[in-house]
Amino acid sequence: MRVYNFSAGPATMPLEVLEQAQAELCDWQGSGMSVLEVSHRGKDFIACSAHAEELFRELLGVPDNYKVLFLQGGATGQFAAVPMNLSDPGDTAAYINTGQWSGKAIKAALAQGVETQVVADEEASSYTTVPAPGSFSVDPGARYLHYTPNETIGGVEFNYVPDAGDVPLVADFSSSILSRPIDVASHALIYAGAQKNMGPSGLTVAIVRNDLLGCARPQTPDIFNYQKMATSDSMLNTPPTFGIYLLGLTLEWIKRQGGLEALGARNQAKADALYNAIDASALYHNPVAPEARSRMNVVFTLSDPELTPVFVAGAAEAGLVNLKGHRSVGGIRASIYNALPLEGVEALVAFMKEFEAAH
Ligand code: PMP
């Protein structure tokens, strides 16, 4: 029996994708081998990887002057790779701090000797807000402006693209990539770990504008060097082949759903259903400013915190799992990525109502 899995990541994947992977696991494309067992340099896997890249570019509308890279090391690796590729020690880089993940990105840049300028810091609201459009300015000498479109722990999401002027805009889209259309062209660099909306963990995707290639510090390890990865078609070393294959299957599934417009509308409906239930109740509370509420990670607390573990256990019994909030903040977090269906949200809302009535 499949449960509704609200995990923040690794997260639920489309059942159709899992079943297809299962069906073709032991004999992939008539090769008599699984995709796990073939050479990444063989023509079959190269075609599989090219297919995933092509679909990714098509669905997101990636312009031709951007490279799509399949990397490893997670978004955490990119926290360091960004300053290594885009700046020299002592250079200035601007960051927007909206919570724990942007905080980690800032720390990693500091460790690379970057003078970080935090141009907007939402600490005063306990990271329940994003800066208002136009409320901050970026030094034109900054090497880039980094932001986190969706804070997975705080449940805070930008509903606009920050204006960085002529400074390259860099985004950690780990927890909202492929959840709705985005304007790639207003960004210079986008990166995301795969384990929320793109497949299993182990694969990191980067979209890099061509003019940012070739600027890496000489000490940058080859596997973090965007130019070297681009010129080797992301095959400088052994890539995460199973993750790339599953990305391809997931993208085919997204296409069958109607693409990112359709998914965006569905994700909005899911989020609205959950926030409406929270707002209508006396027991549940979401602390995030309405315009900054995440459509992917819905966080809430119970007015009696002692009820939180009772809620989590009762939900699990009802087949609604992984609702416990991040260990650093407690409460409840329902991650409702692409593959979590509306029926899952409806089941959660029904459980929340029953629970509130009983307590
Ligand atoms: N950024 C965001 C927004 C995330 O949600 C996460 C992981 N949950 C990370 C970065 C870190 O990603 P990884 O574990 O792939 O390094």
XYZ file of C-alpha atoms and ligand atoms in Angstrom:
375
model
C 0.000 0.000 0.000
C 1.332 3.466 -0.909
C 1.018 6.153 1.757
C 0.820 9.898 1.213
C 4.404 10.934 1.860
C 4.895 14.555 2.901
C 8.686 14.259 3.262
C 10.754 17.369 2.517
C 13.303 15.342 0.573
C 14.143 12.780 -0.529
C 10.480 13.064 -1.324
C 7.598 11.211 -2.875
C 8.021 10.355 -6.553
C 5.296 9.742 -9.143
C 4.065 6.145 -8.881
C 4.098 5.874 -12.687
C 7.813 6.686 -12.672
C 8.583 4.096 -10.006
C 6.556 1.461 -11.847
C 8.253 2.179 -15.154
C 11.674 2.002 -13.506
C 10.640 -1.278 -11.860
C 9.325 -2.747 -15.116
C 12.503 -1.999 -17.059
C 15.002 -2.437 -14.250
C 16.475 -5.826 -15.084
C 16.420 -5.485 -18.865
C 16.760 -1.872 -19.928
C 15.884 -1.236 -23.582
C 16.513 -4.863 -24.494
C 20.154 -4.673 -23.387
C 19.869 -7.611 -20.972
C 21.243 -5.255 -18.311
C 19.783 -2.647 -16.001
C 20.468 1.044 -16.570
C 22.482 0.816 -13.331
C 24.948 -1.526 -15.002
C 25.746 0.165 -18.315
C 28.709 2.409 -19.084
C 28.034 6.118 -18.882
C 30.119 6.429 -22.046
C 28.071 3.910 -24.048
C 25.769 5.275 -26.739
C 22.606 4.117 -24.948
C 23.315 6.002 -21.749
C 24.565 9.075 -23.607
C 21.219 9.115 -25.454
C 19.361 8.695 -22.135
C 21.214 11.653 -20.624
C 20.737 13.797 -23.744
C 17.012 12.983 -23.679
C 16.732 14.116 -20.043
C 18.557 17.351 -20.848
C 16.411 18.017 -23.908
C 13.153 17.518 -21.986
C 14.419 19.637 -19.086
C 15.285 22.469 -21.482
C 11.941 22.166 -23.237
C 9.799 22.119 -20.068
C 11.623 24.988 -18.356
C 12.191 26.963 -21.557
C 15.952 27.171 -21.064
C 17.384 29.622 -23.630
C 20.155 28.449 -25.993
C 22.807 30.616 -24.334
C 22.631 28.522 -21.151
C 24.286 25.184 -20.407
C 22.472 22.534 -18.391
C 24.891 20.621 -16.174
C 24.356 17.348 -14.322
C 26.502 17.596 -11.204
C 27.020 15.894 -7.836
C 27.597 17.175 -4.328
C 24.055 18.441 -3.791
C 22.968 22.032 -3.447
C 25.419 22.160 -0.546
C 28.234 21.596 -3.031
C 26.884 24.502 -5.069
C 26.985 26.795 -2.025
C 30.791 26.587 -2.418
C 30.909 26.090 -6.197
C 29.103 29.387 -6.845
C 31.768 31.585 -5.219
C 34.562 29.385 -6.644
C 33.228 29.870 -10.180
C 32.012 33.442 -10.018
C 34.395 35.299 -7.734
C 37.944 35.672 -6.494
C 38.858 35.892 -2.805
C 38.133 39.392 -1.536
C 35.439 40.053 -4.140
C 32.028 41.187 -2.999
C 28.899 39.095 -3.510
C 25.365 40.006 -2.446
C 23.034 37.617 -0.645
C 19.403 37.760 0.417
C 18.922 35.969 3.728
C 15.470 34.440 4.065
C 16.277 31.532 6.370
C 18.378 28.495 7.040
C 19.302 27.569 3.473
C 20.306 31.065 2.446
C 22.219 31.266 5.735
C 24.209 28.176 4.780
C 24.939 29.591 1.332
C 26.284 32.778 2.946
C 28.497 30.797 5.316
C 29.942 28.782 2.443
C 30.748 31.980 0.511
C 32.471 33.439 3.565
C 34.571 30.279 3.785
C 35.674 30.958 0.188
C 36.962 34.400 1.189
C 34.063 36.318 -0.341
C 32.991 39.640 1.177
C 29.323 38.840 1.556
C 26.882 41.754 1.583
C 23.539 40.724 2.990
C 21.327 43.165 1.091
C 18.123 41.970 2.710
C 17.884 40.037 5.958
C 14.520 38.759 7.175
C 15.795 37.914 10.655
C 13.584 40.606 12.236
C 10.469 38.660 11.190
C 12.041 35.363 12.342
C 12.287 34.517 8.636
C 8.557 34.545 7.982
C 8.812 37.103 5.172
C 10.643 37.833 1.950
C 11.848 41.354 1.196
C 9.350 43.500 -0.693
C 10.223 44.019 -4.352
C 12.437 47.076 -4.719
C 13.159 47.296 -0.974
C 16.887 46.551 -1.342
C 19.639 47.587 -3.685
C 22.633 45.681 -4.972
C 26.109 47.187 -5.315
C 26.833 47.138 -9.081
C 30.341 45.877 -8.230
C 29.015 42.695 -6.596
C 29.958 39.569 -8.536
C 26.460 38.140 -8.139
C 23.262 38.310 -6.088
C 22.221 34.995 -4.509
C 18.727 34.178 -3.253
C 16.712 31.141 -2.216
C 13.359 31.201 -4.057
C 11.881 28.656 -1.619
C 13.089 28.102 1.938
C 12.315 24.438 2.566
C 12.483 24.658 6.373
C 10.765 28.001 6.985
C 8.103 27.472 4.316
C 8.779 30.872 2.747
C 8.722 31.473 -1.012
C 9.357 34.430 -3.300
C 6.428 35.187 -5.579
C 8.604 37.422 -7.747
C 12.116 37.413 -9.200
C 14.435 39.854 -7.387
C 15.852 42.661 -9.483
C 19.641 42.470 -9.459
C 20.211 45.128 -12.126
C 23.226 44.127 -14.206
C 24.590 41.885 -11.446
C 24.227 38.154 -12.267
C 21.300 36.648 -10.360
C 21.951 33.232 -8.787
C 19.152 31.069 -7.354
C 19.029 27.912 -5.239
C 15.846 26.403 -6.661
C 16.265 23.084 -4.804
C 12.760 22.909 -3.380
C 10.686 24.611 -6.066
C 12.247 23.791 -9.421
C 9.746 22.416 -11.956
C 6.831 23.307 -9.653
C 5.654 26.092 -12.000
C 7.057 28.063 -14.932
C 10.043 30.265 -14.118
C 11.780 32.954 -16.117
C 15.183 31.368 -16.627
C 16.443 34.347 -18.659
C 16.219 36.713 -15.683
C 18.697 34.468 -13.864
C 22.372 33.939 -14.646
C 22.665 30.690 -12.703
C 20.100 28.323 -11.264
C 20.927 25.179 -9.310
C 18.876 22.547 -7.535
C 19.275 19.176 -5.877
C 17.078 16.562 -7.560
C 15.509 14.970 -4.501
C 12.312 17.011 -4.281
C 10.818 17.525 -7.731
C 13.292 15.820 -10.064
C 13.930 12.305 -8.789
C 16.262 10.720 -6.249
C 19.092 12.380 -4.345
C 22.600 12.259 -5.790
C 21.978 14.415 -8.859
C 22.304 18.200 -8.847
C 21.212 20.202 -11.882
C 22.689 23.591 -12.766
C 21.617 25.997 -15.511
C 24.529 28.304 -16.256
C 24.540 31.287 -18.634
C 27.425 30.915 -21.077
C 29.128 34.169 -20.131
C 29.680 32.834 -16.589
C 31.736 29.914 -17.869
C 35.499 30.137 -17.768
C 35.789 32.404 -14.722
C 36.508 29.752 -12.063
C 39.367 30.178 -9.642
C 42.321 28.007 -10.697
C 42.054 25.908 -7.512
C 38.455 24.915 -8.240
C 38.151 21.119 -8.375
C 37.291 20.022 -11.920
C 33.982 18.484 -10.886
C 32.860 21.857 -9.489
C 34.205 23.828 -12.461
C 31.234 24.802 -14.638
C 33.323 25.263 -17.771
C 35.068 21.898 -17.430
C 31.774 20.154 -16.742
C 30.167 21.940 -19.705
C 32.888 21.034 -22.199
C 32.730 17.398 -21.102
C 28.903 17.251 -21.364
C 28.791 16.613 -17.586
C 30.798 13.400 -18.143
C 34.145 14.539 -16.837
C 33.837 11.692 -14.354
C 31.183 9.036 -13.727
C 27.850 10.850 -13.441
C 24.957 9.722 -11.191
C 23.494 7.585 -13.972
C 20.441 6.237 -12.148
C 19.444 9.740 -11.068
C 19.774 11.067 -14.621
C 17.676 8.177 -15.957
C 14.990 8.836 -13.303
C 15.083 12.554 -14.059
C 14.223 11.670 -17.658
C 11.278 9.507 -16.566
C 10.097 12.236 -14.170
C 10.255 14.860 -16.923
C 8.231 12.607 -19.234
C 5.669 12.331 -16.440
C 5.616 16.141 -16.055
C 5.018 16.465 -19.782
C 2.132 14.007 -19.590
C 0.631 16.129 -16.774
C 0.503 19.108 -19.149
C 3.868 20.698 -18.329
C 4.728 23.383 -15.809
C 1.666 25.594 -16.372
C -0.619 22.702 -15.456
C 1.542 21.623 -12.526
C 1.769 25.210 -11.276
C -2.033 25.490 -11.211
C -2.342 22.139 -9.464
C 0.316 23.061 -6.898
C -1.435 26.364 -6.209
C -4.741 24.528 -5.653
C -3.035 22.091 -3.253
C -1.408 24.907 -1.285
C -4.637 26.936 -1.172
C -6.577 23.962 0.197
C -4.073 23.491 2.995
C -3.653 27.160 3.924
C -7.438 27.642 3.883
C -7.825 24.758 6.313
C -5.133 26.215 8.587
C -6.630 29.716 8.495
C -10.134 28.398 9.209
C -9.033 26.544 12.331
C -8.435 27.591 15.922
C -5.867 24.846 16.506
C -3.431 25.299 13.594
C -1.313 28.342 12.869
C 0.959 29.269 9.973
C 3.378 32.080 10.849
C 4.362 33.082 7.312
C 3.292 36.388 5.728
C 0.475 35.582 3.251
C 2.374 36.817 0.176
C 5.408 34.698 1.120
C 3.700 31.395 1.836
C 5.428 28.488 0.174
C 3.490 26.413 -2.336
C 5.856 23.486 -1.691
C 6.479 23.349 2.071
C 3.520 24.252 4.259
C 4.544 24.695 7.886
C 2.206 25.039 10.826
C 2.134 24.770 14.589
C -0.552 23.540 16.962
C -1.759 25.957 19.645
C -0.993 23.234 22.196
C 2.537 22.051 21.272
C 2.050 18.888 23.353
C -0.435 17.761 20.728
C 2.195 17.876 17.957
C 3.556 14.328 18.433
C -0.017 13.051 18.863
C -0.914 14.678 15.550
C 2.129 13.208 13.779
C 1.445 9.704 15.107
C -2.281 9.850 14.340
C -1.617 11.099 10.811
C 0.868 8.284 10.200
C -1.770 5.771 11.273
C -4.067 7.313 8.695
C -1.408 6.838 5.984
C -0.150 10.442 6.050
C 3.563 10.180 6.810
C 6.632 12.376 7.372
C 4.726 15.387 8.675
C 7.072 16.168 11.559
C 8.593 19.652 11.183
C 12.321 20.134 10.685
C 14.248 19.248 13.838
C 15.418 22.862 14.224
C 11.907 24.370 14.307
C 9.475 21.640 15.384
C 5.790 21.869 14.516
C 4.411 20.305 11.363
C 5.694 20.552 7.810
C 3.710 19.200 4.886
C 5.857 19.121 1.764
C 3.515 18.996 -1.206
C 5.831 18.654 -4.183
C 4.676 17.817 -7.718
C 4.227 14.105 -7.060
C 2.023 14.567 -3.966
C -1.505 14.512 -5.443
C -4.418 16.787 -4.527
C -6.103 13.734 -2.981
C -3.206 13.547 -0.503
C -3.769 17.157 0.539
C -7.517 16.525 0.814
C -6.850 13.505 3.029
C -4.578 15.626 5.224
C -7.188 18.394 5.485
C -9.840 15.830 6.463
C -7.501 14.417 9.115
C -6.746 17.918 10.449
C -10.465 18.621 10.848
C -11.104 15.327 12.616
C -8.115 15.880 14.880
C -9.222 19.375 15.804
C -12.738 18.152 16.588
C -11.333 15.393 18.801
C -8.950 17.708 20.674
N 18.913 24.347 -0.447
C 17.628 24.071 -0.181
C 16.585 25.111 -0.453
C 17.293 22.808 0.332
O 16.019 22.514 0.599
C 18.307 21.851 0.571
C 18.012 20.465 1.084
N 16.872 20.234 1.721
C 19.622 22.211 0.294
C 19.887 23.458 -0.218
C 20.738 21.250 0.536
O 20.686 20.302 -0.455
P 21.609 19.006 -0.461
O 21.220 18.197 0.716
O 21.244 18.380 -1.768
O 23.011 19.457 -0.419
